CSV table of C-alpha atoms and ligand atoms in Angstrom, one decimal:
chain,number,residue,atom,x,y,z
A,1,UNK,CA,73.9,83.8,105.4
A,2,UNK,CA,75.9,86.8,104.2
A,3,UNK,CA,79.1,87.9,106.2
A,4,UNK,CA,79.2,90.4,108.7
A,5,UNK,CA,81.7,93.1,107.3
A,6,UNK,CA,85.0,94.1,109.2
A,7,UNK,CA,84.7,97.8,108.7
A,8,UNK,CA,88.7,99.0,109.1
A,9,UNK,CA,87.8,102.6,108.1
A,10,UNK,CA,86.1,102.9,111.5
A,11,UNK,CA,88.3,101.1,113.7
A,12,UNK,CA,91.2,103.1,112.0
A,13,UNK,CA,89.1,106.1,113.3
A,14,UNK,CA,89.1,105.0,116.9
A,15,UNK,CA,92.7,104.0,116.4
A,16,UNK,CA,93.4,107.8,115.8
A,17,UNK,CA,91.3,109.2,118.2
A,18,UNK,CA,93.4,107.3,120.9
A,19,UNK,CA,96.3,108.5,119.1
A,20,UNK,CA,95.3,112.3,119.2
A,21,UNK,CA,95.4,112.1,123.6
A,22,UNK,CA,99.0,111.1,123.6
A,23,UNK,CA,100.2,113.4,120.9
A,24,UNK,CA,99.0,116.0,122.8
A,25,UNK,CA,100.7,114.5,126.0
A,26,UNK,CA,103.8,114.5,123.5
A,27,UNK,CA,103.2,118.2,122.8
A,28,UNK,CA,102.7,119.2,125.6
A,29,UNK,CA,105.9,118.0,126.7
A,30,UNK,CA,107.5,119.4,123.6
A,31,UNK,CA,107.6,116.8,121.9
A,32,UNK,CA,106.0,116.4,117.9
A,33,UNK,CA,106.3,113.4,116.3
A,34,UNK,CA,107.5,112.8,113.3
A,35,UNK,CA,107.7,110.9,110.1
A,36,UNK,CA,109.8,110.9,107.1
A,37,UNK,CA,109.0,108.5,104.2
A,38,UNK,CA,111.7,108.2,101.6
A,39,UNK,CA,110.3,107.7,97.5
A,40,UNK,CA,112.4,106.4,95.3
A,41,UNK,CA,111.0,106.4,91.3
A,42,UNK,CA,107.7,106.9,90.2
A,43,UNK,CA,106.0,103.6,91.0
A,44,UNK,CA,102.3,105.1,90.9
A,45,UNK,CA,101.4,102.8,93.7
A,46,UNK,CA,104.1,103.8,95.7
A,47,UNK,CA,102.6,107.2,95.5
A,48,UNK,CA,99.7,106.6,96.6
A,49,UNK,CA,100.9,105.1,99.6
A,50,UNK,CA,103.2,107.5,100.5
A,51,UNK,CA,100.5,110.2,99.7
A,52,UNK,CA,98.5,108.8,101.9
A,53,UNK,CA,100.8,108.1,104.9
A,54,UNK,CA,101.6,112.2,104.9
A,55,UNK,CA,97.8,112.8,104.6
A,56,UNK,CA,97.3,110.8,107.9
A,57,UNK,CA,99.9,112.6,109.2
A,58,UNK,CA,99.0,115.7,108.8
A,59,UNK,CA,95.2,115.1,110.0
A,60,UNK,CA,97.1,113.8,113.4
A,61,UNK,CA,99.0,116.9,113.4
A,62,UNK,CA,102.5,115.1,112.7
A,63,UNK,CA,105.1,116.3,111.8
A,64,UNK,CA,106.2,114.6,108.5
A,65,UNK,CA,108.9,114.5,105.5
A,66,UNK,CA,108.3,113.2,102.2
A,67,UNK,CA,112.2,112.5,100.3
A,68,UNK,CA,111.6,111.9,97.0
A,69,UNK,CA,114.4,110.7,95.0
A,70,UNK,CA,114.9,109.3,91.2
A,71,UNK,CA,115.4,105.8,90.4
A,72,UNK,CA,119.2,106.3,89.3
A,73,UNK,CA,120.1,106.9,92.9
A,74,UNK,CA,122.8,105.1,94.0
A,75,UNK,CA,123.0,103.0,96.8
A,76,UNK,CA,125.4,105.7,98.9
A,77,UNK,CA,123.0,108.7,98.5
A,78,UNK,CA,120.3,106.7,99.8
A,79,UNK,CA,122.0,105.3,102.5
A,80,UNK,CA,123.5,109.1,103.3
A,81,UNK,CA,119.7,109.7,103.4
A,82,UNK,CA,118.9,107.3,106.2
A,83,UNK,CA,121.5,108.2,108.0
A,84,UNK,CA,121.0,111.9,108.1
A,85,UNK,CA,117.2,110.9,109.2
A,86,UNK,CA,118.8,108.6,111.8
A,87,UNK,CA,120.8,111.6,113.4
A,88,UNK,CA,117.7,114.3,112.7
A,89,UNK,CA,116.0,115.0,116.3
A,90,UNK,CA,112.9,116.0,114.2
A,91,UNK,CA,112.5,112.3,113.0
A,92,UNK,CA,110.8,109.4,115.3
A,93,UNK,CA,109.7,107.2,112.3
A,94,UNK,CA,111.7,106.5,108.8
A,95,UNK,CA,110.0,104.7,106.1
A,96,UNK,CA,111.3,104.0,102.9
A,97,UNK,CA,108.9,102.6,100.4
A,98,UNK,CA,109.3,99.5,98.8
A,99,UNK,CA,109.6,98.1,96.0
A,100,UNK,CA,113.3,99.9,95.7
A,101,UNK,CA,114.8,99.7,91.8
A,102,UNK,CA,116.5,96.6,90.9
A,103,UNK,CA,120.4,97.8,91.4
A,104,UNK,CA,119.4,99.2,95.4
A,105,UNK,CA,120.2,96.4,98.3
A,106,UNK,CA,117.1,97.2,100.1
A,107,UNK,CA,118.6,94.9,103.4
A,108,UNK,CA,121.1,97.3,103.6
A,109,UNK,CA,118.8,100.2,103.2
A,110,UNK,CA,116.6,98.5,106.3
A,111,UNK,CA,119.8,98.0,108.3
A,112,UNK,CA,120.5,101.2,108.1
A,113,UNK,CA,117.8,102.4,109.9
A,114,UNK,CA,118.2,102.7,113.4
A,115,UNK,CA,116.1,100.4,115.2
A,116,UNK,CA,114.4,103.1,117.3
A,117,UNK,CA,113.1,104.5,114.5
A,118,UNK,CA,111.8,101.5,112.2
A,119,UNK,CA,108.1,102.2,112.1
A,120,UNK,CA,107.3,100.2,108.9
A,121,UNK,CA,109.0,96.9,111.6
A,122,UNK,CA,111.3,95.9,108.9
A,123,UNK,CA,114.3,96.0,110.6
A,124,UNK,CA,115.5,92.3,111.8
A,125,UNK,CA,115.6,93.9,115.1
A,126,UNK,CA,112.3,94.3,115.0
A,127,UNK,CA,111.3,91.2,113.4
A,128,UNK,CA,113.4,89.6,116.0
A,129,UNK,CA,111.9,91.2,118.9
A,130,UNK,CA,108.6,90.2,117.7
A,131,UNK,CA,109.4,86.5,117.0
A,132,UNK,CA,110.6,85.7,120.2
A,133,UNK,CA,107.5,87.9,122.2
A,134,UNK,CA,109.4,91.0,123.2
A,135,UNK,CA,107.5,93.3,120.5
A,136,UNK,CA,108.7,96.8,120.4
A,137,UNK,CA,107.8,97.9,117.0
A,138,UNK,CA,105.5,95.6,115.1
A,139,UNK,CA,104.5,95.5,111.2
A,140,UNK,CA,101.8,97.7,110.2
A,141,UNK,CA,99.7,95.4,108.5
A,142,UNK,CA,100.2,92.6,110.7
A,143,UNK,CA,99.7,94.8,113.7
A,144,UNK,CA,96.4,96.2,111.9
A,145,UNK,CA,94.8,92.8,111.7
A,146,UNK,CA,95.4,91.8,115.5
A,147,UNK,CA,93.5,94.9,116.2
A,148,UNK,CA,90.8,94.5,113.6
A,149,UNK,CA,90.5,90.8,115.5
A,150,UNK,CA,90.4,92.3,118.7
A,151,UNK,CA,87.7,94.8,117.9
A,152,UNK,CA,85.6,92.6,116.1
A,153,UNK,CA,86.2,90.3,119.8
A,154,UNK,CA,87.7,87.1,118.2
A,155,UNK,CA,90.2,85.9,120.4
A,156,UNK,CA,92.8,83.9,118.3
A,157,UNK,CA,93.1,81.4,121.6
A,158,UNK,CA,93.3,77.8,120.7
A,159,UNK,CA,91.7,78.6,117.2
A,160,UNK,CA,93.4,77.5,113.8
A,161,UNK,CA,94.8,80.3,112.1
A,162,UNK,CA,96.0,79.7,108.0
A,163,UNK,CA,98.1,82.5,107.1
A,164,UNK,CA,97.9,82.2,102.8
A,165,UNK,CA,101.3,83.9,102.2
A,166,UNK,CA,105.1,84.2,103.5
A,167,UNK,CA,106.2,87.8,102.5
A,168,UNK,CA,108.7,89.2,105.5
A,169,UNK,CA,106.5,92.5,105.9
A,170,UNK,CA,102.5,90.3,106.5
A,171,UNK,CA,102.8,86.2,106.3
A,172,UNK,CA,105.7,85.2,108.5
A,173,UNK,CA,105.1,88.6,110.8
A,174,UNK,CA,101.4,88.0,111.3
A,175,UNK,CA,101.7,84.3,112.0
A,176,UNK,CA,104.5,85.0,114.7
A,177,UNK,CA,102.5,87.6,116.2
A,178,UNK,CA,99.3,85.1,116.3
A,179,UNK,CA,101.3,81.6,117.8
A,180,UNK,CA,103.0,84.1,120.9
A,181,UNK,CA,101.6,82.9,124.1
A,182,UNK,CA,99.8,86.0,125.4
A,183,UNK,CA,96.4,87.9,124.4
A,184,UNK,CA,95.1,88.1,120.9
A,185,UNK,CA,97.5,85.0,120.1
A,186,UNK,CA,98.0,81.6,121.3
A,187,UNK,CA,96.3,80.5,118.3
A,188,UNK,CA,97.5,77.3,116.3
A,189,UNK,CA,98.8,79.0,112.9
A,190,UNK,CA,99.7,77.3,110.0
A,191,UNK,CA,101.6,79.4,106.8
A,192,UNK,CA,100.7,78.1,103.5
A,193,UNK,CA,102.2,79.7,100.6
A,194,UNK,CA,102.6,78.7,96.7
A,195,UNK,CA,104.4,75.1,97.4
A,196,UNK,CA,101.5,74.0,99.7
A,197,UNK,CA,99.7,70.8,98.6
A,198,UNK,CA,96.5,70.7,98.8
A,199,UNK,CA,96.1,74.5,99.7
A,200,UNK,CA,92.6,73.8,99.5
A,201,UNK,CA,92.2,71.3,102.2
A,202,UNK,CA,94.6,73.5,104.5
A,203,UNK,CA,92.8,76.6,104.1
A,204,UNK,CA,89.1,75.0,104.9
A,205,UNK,CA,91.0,74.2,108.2
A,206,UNK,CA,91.2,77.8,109.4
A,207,UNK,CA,88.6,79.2,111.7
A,208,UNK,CA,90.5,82.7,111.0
A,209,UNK,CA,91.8,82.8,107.7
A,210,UNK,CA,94.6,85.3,106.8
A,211,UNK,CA,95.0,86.1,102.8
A,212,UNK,CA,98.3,87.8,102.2
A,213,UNK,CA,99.2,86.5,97.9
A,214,UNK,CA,99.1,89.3,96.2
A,215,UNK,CA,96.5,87.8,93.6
A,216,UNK,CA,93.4,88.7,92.6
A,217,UNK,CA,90.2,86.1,93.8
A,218,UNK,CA,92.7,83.4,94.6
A,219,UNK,CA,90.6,82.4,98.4
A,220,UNK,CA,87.3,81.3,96.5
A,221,UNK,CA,83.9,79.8,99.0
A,222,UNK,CA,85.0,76.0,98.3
A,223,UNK,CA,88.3,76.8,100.4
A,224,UNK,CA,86.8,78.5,103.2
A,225,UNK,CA,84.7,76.7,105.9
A,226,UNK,CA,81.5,77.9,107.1
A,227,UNK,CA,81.7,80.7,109.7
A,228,UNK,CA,85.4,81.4,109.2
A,229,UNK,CA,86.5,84.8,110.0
A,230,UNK,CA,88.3,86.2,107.2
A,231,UNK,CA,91.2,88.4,106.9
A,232,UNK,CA,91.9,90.0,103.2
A,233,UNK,CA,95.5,91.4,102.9
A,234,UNK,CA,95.2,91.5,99.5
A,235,UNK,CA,95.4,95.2,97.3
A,236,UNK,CA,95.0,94.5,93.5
A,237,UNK,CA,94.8,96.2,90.6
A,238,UNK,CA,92.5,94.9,88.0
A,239,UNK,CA,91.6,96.8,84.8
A,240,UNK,CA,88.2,98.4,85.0
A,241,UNK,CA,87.4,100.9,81.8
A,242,UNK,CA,84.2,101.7,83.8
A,243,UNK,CA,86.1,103.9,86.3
A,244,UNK,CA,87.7,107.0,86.3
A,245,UNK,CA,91.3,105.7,87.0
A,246,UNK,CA,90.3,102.8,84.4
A,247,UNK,CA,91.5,100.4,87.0
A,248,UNK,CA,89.6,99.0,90.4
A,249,UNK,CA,90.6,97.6,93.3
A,250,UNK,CA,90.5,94.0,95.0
A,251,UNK,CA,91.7,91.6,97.5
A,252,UNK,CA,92.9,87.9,97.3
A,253,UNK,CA,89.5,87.1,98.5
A,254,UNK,CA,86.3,86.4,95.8
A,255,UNK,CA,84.6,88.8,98.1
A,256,UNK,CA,81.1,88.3,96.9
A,257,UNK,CA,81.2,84.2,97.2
A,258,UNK,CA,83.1,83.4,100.4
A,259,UNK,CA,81.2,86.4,102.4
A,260,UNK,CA,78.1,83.9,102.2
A,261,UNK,CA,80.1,81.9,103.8
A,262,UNK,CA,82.4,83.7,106.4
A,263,UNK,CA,80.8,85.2,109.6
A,264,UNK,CA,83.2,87.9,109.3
A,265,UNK,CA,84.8,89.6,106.3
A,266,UNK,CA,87.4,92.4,105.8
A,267,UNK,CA,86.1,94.0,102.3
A,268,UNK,CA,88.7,95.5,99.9
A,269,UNK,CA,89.5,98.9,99.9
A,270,UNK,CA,88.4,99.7,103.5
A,271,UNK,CA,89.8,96.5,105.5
A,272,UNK,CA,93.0,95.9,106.1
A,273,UNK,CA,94.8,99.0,104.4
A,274,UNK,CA,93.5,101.7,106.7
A,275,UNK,CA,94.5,99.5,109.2
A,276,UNK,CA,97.9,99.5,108.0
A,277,UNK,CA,98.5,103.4,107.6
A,278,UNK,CA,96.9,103.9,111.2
A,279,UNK,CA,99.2,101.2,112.7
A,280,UNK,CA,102.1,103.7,111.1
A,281,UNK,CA,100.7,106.4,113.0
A,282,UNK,CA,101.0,104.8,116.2
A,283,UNK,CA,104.5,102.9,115.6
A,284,UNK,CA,105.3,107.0,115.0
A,285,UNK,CA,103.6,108.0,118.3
A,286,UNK,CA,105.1,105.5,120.3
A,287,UNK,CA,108.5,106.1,118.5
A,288,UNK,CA,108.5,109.6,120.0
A,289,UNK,CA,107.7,108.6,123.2
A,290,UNK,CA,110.3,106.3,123.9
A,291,UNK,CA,112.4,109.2,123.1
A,292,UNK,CA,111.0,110.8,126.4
A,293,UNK,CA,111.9,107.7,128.3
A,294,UNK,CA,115.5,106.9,127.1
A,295,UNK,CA,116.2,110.1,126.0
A,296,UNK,CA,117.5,109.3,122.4
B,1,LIG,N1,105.5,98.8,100.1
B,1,LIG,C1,104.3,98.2,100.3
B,1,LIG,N2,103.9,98.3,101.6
B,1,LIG,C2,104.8,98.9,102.2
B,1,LIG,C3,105.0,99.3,103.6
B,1,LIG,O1,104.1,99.0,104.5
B,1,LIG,N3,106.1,100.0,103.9
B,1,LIG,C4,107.1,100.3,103.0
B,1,LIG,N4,108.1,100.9,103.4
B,1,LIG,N5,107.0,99.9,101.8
B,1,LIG,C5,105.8,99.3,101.4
């Protein structure tokens, strides 16, 4: 029986809609939120993203900032960058895209964010707030794909999660998110990554299984068991002369075999990644209105 499909496009839509209510609270309390995202280079990926992130802005009605900066910056300017967003009363949310060029310390970039302002969740206050269940702002993507669960009504409680991955900004973020005791969590989560043994035999484990390599068709149907909801982080590249760009777009997941075996299935584009960029908008939201409240 074929999958039922996780459609992230709309639930990014009713994400917004909810959004749109409390910027106008926000507004009408004088108050517009906003983003900057910082570019450094010309990764074409990186581009995209951050193209995208002032598109969804600006359909909200938020106030955003796009830096863009060469790859020969040096670590000073950028950091004099942050910091003047850090002080700007403009700014709720600071972003700067990753990957950074080699010669950048991009911990020292994160750091340098003020806490109150890390939308992306980056910051190890963040990440530290979330791990021990005191959440303030969480990771996009990881964020995303608790509410993608929770739409879709499957309740992580007492289920076996497999997170495929470890990266800071999805693996070890969504699994800490998923094992808190509280609702959409208290699931049993176990992180495999590219040391597991066996990865097969740990992955046909999961009832909700969580893709986050960063390799094309790696989760194929024999690792998957029947009926598992599955979660596809996964945004690849692959050469396609057939299209305009000459390239497509795919997950970690062979999409076409294991959604005759999942009950649930994010595709790729249109799962997780509108997900992600919505999540932005309302880590920005919520960044502004903790202004109201503390007053900085
Ligand atoms: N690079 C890839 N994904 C992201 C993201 O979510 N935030 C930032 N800042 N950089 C990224």
């Amino acid at each position: 029986m074929a999958a039922g499909l996780i459609d992230g496009k709309a639930v990014a839509k009713s994400v917004r809609k909810e959004l749109k209510g409390r910027i106008t609270a926000l507004k009408e309390r004088g108050v517009v939120p906003g983003l900057a995202a910082v570019l450094v280079g010309d990764d074409p990926a990186s581009q995209t993203y951050v193209n995208s992130k002032a598109r969804a802005c600006e359909k909200l009605a938020i106030y955003s900032e796009v830096i863009r900066k060469p790859a020969t910056i040096s670590q000073d300017e950028l950091t004099k960058i942050v910091e003047d967003l850090n002080a700007n009363d403009r700014i709720h949310g600071i972003l700067v895209q990753s990957p950074l060029p080699k010669h950048i310390d991009e911990l020292s970039v994160t750091l340098t964010i003020r806490p109150e302002k890390d939308v992306d969740g980056f910051h190890p206050h963040s990440v530290g707030m979330v791990l021990i269940g005191r959440p303030v702002l969480i990771p996009c993507t990881p964020h995303g794909i608790i509410k993608l669960l929770e739409h879709y009504e499957v309740d992580p409680s007492g289920k076996e999660v497999v997170v495929v991955g470890r990266s800071n900004i999805v693996g070890k973020p969504v699994a800490a998110l998923l094992l808190q005791k509280g609702p959409m969590a208290n699931a049993t989560v176990t992180v495999a990554h590219s040391r597991t043994r066996d990865l097969s035999e740990v992955t046909r484990r999961a009832d909700i299984l969580i893709a986050a390599i960063g390799h094309p068709g790696t989760i194929t149907a024999d690792m998957v068991k029947q009926g598992a909801v599955v979660i596809d982080v996964g945004v690849n590249r692959v050469d396609d002369p057939s299209t305009e760009k000459g390239y497509r777009l795919v997950g970690d997941v062979d999409f076409e075999a294991v959604s005759q075996k999942a009950s649930l299935i994010t595709p790729v584009p249109g799962g997780v990644g509108p997900m992600t960029i919505a999540m932005l908008m309302s880590n920005t939201v919520s960044a502004a209105e903790q202004t109201l409240l503390t007053g900085i």
